[in-house]
Short mmCIF file of C-alpha atoms in Angstrom, two decimals:
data_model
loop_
_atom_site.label_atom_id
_atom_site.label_comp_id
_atom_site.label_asym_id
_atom_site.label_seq_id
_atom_site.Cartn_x
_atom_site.Cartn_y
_atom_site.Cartn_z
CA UNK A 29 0.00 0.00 0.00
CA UNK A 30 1.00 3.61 -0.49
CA UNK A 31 1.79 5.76 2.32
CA UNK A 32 3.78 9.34 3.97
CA UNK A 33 6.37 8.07 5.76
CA UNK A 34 8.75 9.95 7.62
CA UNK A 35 12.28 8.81 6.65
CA UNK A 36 15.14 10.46 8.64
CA UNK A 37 15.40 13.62 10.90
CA UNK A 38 15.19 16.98 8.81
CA UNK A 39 14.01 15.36 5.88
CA UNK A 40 11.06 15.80 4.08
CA UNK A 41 8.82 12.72 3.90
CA UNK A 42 8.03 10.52 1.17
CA UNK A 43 5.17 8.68 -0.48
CA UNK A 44 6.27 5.09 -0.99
CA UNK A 45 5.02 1.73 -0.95
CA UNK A 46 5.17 0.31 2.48
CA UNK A 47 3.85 -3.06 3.55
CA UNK A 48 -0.20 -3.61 4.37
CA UNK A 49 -0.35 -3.54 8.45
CA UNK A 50 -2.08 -6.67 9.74
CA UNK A 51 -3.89 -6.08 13.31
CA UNK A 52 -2.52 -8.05 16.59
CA UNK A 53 -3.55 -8.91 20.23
CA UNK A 54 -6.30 -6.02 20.69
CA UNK A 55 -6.00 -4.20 17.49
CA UNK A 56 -7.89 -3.64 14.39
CA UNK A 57 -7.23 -2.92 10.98
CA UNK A 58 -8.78 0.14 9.80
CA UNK A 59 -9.40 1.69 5.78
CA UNK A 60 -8.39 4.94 6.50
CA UNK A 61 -11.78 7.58 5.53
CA UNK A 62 -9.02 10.30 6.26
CA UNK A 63 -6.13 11.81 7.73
CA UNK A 64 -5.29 15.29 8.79
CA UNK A 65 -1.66 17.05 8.03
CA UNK A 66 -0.77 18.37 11.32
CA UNK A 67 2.04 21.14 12.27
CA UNK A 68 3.22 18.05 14.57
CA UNK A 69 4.13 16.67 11.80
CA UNK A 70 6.06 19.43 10.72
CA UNK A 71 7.86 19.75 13.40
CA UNK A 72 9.01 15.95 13.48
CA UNK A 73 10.20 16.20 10.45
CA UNK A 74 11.75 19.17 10.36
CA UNK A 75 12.80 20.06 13.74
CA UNK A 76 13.51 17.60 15.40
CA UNK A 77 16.98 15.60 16.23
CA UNK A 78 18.38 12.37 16.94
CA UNK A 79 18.50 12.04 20.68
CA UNK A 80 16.43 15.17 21.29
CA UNK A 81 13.54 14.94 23.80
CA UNK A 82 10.36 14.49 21.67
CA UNK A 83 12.07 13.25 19.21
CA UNK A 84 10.19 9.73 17.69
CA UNK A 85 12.80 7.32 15.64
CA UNK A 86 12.44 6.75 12.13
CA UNK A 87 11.25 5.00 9.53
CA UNK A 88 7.33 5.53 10.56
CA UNK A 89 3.99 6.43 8.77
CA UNK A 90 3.20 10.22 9.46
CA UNK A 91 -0.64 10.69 10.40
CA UNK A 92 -1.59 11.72 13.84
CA UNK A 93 -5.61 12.69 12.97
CA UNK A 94 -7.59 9.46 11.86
CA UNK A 95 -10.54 8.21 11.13
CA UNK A 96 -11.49 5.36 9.17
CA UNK A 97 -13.85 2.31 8.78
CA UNK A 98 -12.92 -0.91 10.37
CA UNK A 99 -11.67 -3.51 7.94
CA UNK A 100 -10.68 -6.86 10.25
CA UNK A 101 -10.14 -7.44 13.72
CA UNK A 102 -7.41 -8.96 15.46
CA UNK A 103 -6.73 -11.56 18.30
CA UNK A 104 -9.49 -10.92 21.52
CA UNK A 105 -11.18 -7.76 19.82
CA UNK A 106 -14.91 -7.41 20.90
CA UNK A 107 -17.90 -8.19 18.43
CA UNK A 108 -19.00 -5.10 19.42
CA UNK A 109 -16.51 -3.06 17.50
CA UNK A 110 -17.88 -3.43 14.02
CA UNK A 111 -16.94 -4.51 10.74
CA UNK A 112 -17.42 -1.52 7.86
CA UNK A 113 -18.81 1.28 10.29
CA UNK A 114 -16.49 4.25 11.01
CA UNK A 115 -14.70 5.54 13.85
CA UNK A 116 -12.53 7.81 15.25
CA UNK A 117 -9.11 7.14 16.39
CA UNK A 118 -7.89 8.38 19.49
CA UNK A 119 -4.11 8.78 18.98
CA UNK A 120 -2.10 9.30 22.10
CA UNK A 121 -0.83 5.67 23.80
CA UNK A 122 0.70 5.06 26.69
CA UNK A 123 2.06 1.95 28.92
CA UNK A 124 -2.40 0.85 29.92
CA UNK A 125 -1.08 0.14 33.38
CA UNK A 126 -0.11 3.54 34.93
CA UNK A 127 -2.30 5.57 37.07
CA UNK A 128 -2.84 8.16 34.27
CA UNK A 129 -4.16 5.55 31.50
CA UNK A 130 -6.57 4.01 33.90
CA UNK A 131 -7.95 7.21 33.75
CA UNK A 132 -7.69 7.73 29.62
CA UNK A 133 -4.89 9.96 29.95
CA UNK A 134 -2.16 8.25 27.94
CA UNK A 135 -0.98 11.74 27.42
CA UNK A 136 0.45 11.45 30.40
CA UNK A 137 1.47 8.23 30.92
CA UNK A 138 3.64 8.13 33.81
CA UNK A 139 5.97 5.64 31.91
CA UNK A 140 6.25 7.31 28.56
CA UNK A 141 10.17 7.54 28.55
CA UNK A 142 10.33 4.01 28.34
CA UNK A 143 7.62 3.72 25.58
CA UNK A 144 8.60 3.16 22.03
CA UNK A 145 6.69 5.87 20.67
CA UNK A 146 4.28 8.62 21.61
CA UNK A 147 0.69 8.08 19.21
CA UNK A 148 -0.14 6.31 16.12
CA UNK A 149 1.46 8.72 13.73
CA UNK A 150 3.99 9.53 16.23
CA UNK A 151 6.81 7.08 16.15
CA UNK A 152 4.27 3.98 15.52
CA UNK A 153 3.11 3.99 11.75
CA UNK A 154 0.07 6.69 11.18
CA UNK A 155 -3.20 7.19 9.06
CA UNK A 156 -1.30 8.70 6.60
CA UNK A 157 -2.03 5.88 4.50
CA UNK A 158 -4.31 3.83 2.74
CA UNK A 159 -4.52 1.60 6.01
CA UNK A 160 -3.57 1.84 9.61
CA UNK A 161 -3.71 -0.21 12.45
CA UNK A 162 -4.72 0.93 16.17
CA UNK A 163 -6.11 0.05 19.53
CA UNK A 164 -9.37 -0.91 19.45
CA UNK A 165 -10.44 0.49 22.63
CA UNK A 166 -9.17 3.72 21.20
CA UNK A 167 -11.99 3.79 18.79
CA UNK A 168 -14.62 6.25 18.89
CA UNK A 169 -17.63 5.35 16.69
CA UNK A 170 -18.58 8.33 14.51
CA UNK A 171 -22.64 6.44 13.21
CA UNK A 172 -23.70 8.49 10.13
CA UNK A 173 -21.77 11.16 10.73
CA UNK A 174 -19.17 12.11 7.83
CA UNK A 175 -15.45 10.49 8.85
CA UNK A 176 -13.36 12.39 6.90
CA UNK A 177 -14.12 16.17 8.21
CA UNK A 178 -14.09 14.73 11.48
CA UNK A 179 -10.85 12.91 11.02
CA UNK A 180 -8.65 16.25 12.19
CA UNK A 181 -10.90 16.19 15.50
CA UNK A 182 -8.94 13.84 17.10
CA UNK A 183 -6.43 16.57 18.01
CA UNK A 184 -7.56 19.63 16.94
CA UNK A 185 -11.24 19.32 18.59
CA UNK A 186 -9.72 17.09 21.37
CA UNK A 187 -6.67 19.86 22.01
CA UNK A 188 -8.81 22.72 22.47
CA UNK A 189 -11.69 20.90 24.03
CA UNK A 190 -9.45 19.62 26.60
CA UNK A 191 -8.01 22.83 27.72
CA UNK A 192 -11.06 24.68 27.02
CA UNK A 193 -13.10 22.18 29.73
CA UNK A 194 -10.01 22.97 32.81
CA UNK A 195 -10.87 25.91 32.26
CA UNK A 196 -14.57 26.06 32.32
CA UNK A 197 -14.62 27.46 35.77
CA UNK A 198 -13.02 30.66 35.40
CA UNK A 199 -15.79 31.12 32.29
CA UNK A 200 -18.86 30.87 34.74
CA UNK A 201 -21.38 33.78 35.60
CA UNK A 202 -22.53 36.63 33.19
CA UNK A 203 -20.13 38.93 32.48
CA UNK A 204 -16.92 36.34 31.35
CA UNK A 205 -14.25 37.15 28.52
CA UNK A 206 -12.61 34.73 26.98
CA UNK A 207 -9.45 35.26 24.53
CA UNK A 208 -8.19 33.27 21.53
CA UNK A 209 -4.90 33.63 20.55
CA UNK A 210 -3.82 32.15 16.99
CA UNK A 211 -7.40 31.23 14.54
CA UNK A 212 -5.22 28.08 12.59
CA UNK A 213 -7.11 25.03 12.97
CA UNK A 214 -7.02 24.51 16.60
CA UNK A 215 -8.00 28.09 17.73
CA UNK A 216 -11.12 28.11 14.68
CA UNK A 217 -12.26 24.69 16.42
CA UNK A 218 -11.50 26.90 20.09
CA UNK A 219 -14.03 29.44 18.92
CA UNK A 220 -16.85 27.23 18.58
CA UNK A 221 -16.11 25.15 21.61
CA UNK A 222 -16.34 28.14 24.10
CA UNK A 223 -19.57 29.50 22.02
CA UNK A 224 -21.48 25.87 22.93
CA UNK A 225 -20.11 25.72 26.09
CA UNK A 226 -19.98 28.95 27.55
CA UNK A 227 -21.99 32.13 27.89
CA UNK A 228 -18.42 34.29 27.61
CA UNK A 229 -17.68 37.07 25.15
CA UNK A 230 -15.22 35.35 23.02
CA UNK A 231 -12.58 37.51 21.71
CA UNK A 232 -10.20 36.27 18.98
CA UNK A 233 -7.00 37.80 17.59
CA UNK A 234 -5.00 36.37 14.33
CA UNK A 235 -2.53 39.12 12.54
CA UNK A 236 -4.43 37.55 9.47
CA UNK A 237 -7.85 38.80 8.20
CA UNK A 238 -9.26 35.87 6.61
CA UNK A 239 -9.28 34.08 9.58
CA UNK A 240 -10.19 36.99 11.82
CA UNK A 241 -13.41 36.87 10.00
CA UNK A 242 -14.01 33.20 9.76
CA UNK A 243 -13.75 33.46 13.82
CA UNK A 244 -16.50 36.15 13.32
CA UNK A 245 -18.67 34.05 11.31
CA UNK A 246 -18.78 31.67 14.43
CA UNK A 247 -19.72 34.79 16.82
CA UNK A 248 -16.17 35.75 17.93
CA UNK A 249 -15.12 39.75 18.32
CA UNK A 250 -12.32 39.86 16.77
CA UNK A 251 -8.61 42.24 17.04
CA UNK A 252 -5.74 42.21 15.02
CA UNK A 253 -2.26 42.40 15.57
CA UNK A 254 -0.16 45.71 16.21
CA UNK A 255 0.95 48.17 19.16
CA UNK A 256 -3.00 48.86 20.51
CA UNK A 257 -3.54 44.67 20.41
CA UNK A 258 -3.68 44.40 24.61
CA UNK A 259 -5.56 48.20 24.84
CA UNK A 260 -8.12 46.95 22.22
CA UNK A 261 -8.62 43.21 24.18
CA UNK A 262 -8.84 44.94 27.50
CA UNK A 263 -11.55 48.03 26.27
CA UNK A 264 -13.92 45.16 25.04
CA UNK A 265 -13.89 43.49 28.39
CA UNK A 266 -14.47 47.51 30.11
CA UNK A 267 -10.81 47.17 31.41
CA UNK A 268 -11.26 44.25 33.67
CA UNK A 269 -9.48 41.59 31.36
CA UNK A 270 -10.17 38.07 30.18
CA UNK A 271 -11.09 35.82 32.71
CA UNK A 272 -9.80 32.80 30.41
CA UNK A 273 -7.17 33.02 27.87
CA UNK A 274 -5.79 30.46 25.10
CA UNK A 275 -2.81 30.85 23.07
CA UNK A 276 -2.47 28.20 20.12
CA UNK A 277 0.55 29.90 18.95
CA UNK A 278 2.87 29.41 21.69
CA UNK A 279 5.69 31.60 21.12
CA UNK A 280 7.35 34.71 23.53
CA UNK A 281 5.13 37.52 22.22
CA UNK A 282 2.04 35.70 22.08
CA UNK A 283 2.28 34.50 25.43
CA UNK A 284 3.14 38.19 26.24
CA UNK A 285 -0.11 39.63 25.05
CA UNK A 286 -2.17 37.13 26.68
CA UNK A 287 -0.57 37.27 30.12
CA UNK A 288 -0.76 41.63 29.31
CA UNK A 289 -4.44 40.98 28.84
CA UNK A 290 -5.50 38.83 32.22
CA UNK A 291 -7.71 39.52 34.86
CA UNK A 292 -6.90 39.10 38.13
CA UNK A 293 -7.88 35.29 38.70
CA UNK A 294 -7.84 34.41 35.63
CA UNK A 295 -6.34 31.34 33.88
CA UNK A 296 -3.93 31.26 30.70
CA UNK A 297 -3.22 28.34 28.90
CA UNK A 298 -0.54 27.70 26.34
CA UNK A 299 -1.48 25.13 24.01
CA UNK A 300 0.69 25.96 20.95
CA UNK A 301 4.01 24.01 21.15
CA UNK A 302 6.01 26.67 19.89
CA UNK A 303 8.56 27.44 22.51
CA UNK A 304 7.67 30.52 23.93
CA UNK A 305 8.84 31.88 27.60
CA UNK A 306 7.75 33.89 30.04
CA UNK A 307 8.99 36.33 32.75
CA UNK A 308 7.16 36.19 35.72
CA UNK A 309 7.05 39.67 38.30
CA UNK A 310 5.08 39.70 41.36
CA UNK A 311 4.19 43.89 40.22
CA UNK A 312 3.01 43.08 36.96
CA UNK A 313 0.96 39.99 37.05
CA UNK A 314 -2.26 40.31 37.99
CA UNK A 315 -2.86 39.05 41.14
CA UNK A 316 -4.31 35.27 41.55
CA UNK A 317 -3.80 34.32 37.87
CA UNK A 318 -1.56 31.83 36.36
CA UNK A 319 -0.38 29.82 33.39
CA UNK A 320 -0.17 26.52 33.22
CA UNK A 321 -0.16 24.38 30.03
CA UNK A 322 -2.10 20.97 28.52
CA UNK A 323 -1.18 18.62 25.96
CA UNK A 324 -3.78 16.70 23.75
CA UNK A 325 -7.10 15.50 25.73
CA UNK A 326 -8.15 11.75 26.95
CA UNK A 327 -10.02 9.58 25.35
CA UNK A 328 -13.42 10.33 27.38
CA UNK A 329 -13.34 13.83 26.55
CA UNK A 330 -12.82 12.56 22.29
CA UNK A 331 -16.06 10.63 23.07
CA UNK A 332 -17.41 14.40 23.97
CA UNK A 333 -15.81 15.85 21.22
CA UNK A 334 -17.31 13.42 18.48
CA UNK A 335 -21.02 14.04 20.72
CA UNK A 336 -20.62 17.69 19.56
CA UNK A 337 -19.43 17.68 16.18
CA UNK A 338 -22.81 14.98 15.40
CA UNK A 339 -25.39 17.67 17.21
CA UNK A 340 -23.76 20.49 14.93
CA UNK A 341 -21.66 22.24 17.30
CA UNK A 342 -17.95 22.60 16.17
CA UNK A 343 -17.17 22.17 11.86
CA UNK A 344 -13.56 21.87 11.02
CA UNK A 345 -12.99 23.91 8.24
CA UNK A 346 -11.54 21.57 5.96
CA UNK A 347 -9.46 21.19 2.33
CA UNK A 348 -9.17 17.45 1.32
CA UNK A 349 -6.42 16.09 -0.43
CA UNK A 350 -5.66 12.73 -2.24
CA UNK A 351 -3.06 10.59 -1.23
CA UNK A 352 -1.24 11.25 -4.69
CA UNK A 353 -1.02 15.18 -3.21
CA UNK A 354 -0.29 14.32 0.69
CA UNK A 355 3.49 15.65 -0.25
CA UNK A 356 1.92 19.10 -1.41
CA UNK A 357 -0.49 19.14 1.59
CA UNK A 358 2.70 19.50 3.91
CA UNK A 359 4.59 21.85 1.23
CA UNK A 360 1.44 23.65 1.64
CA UNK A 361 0.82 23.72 5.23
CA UNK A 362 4.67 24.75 5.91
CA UNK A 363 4.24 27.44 3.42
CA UNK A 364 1.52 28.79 5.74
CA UNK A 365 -0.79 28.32 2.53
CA UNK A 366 -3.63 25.96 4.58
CA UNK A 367 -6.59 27.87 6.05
CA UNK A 368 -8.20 25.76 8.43
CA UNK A 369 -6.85 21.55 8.24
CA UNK A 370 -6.24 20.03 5.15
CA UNK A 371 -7.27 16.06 5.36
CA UNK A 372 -5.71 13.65 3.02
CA UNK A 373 -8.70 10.77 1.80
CA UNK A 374 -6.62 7.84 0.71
CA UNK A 375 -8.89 6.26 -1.37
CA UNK A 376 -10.88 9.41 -2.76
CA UNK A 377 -9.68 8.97 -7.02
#
């Protein structure tokens, strides 16, 4: 079968012919509906190093974001995982024994140095392929709804949603403000989480206008970048700040302008993986808040996330892609040239 396979470190991947998986102990074999291109990827490919923490050994399938229709099942797999209906894979595994995956939070898997890779797509062969295999009690069953626009859901609904519900206290009462940094994929899907789950004023800030006024579409208020960016954030909220703030960028400045823009109690999370640091002064934070971070979401919460997207209540904006253009769906997302996710369909002509 064809699939993106990540080669060597700081190399771009390649579509090749790679063996057809077959599903062991617990697994299943699933036809892949779709797959989405991820800046994860990116960054495994591109930035990361041999020996560097993070860093997942090649050779490997790419493909994080997958859903798919089951195709066979292997050794001790439940009936009640079905032949030919679709689901959606939840990526992230860990050791199945540690206190955090009793709980479905492989995430954080208290043994996850001594695992040999992170998620399916991330150092164990992906969906970036015309088949993949994957935990079966990692599948979430999708019924009628469409498997391929909800295929990027598995992180970027489950990211947001995940930070989004830790913070959900700091976003009750009237009167609540919260701010999205960064309208890519993750903070678009962001948007329409807090408008379903929250009565907060959502404000939204991208230096971009196209996706300023996508965020808009789905009831956001919107800023843009430049010098007046915190004065703007802070006059819609009457000066008091956001009570709940999410940055899906992740880098020094953005990090800067959310912490500039807090009210006192408030919570900021960094979700974007980009880096960023911040200087912490007893005279200029505001008193009682803090930032703290999250990675990915557990598997309950995907079961959530797949509830909402079936009622209606988050769309990924997507671009679809065949597998014969999966190689110019990551020259495209690195150019910056992606609005939204773009989802390769391996078996769409």
């Amino acid at each position: 079968m064809r699939a993106v396979v990540f080669e060597n470190y700081e190399r771009f991947p390649s579509l090749t012919d790679v063996p057809k998986p077959e599903p062991g102990p617990g697994e299943v074999l699933l036809r892949v509906a779709g797959a989405g291109a991820c800046h994860s990827d990116v960054s495994v490919y591109r930035h990361f190093k041999e020996g560097q923490v993070g860093a997942q050994k090649p050779p490997f399938v790419l493909g994080h974001e997958n859903s798919g229709w089951v195709e066979a099942l292997g050794p001790g797999v439940s009936e009640r995982v079905r032949i030919g209906e679709a689901y959606m894979v939840y990526g992230p595994i860990g050791c199945g024994h540690c206190r955090m995956c009793a709980q479905g939070k492989d995430t954080y898997c208290e043994n996850a140095a001594t695992m040999p890779y992170a998620a399916v797509g991330l150092g164990r062969d992906g969906g970036m392929a015309e088949y993949v295999t994957v935990p079966a009690h990692h599948l979430v069953p999708l019924g009628d709804a469409d498997p391929v626009d909800a295929a990027p859901l598995s992180d970027a609904g489950l990211t947001p949603y995940h930070a989004i519900k830790q913070a959900l206290p700091h976003l009750e009462g009237g009167g609540r403000h919260a701010l999205v940094i960064g309208l890519g994929g993750l903070g678009q899907i962001g948007v329409q989480i807090l408008r379903a789950l929250t009565g907060a004023t959502v404000i939204a800030t991208d230096v971009k206008a196209e996706p300023r006024a996508w965020a808009e579409r789905n009831g956001a208020v919107t800023v843009g970048a430049g010098e007046r960016q915190v004065e703007e954030i802070r006059e819609i909220t009457g000066g008091r700040g956001v009570d709940a703030a999410f940055d899906f960028v992740g880098i020094t400045p953005t990090i800067a302008t959310a912490a500039a823009s807090m009210a006192q109690g408030g919570r900021l999370t960094v979700v974007g993986i980009a880096g960023g640091t911040h200087e912490f002064s007893f005279f200029t934070n505001a008193y009682e808040s803090y930032i703290t971070n999250t990675y990915w979401g557990t598997v309950g919460e995907l079961w959530e996330v797949v509830d909402m997207y079936r009622a209606g209540q988050i769309r990924p904006e997507v671009e679809r892609f065949t597998l014969d253009d999966a190689l110019e769906a990551y020259r495209r997302l690195e150019a910056g040239e992606v609005f939204g996710r773009a989802v390769v369909v391996p078996h769409q002509s």
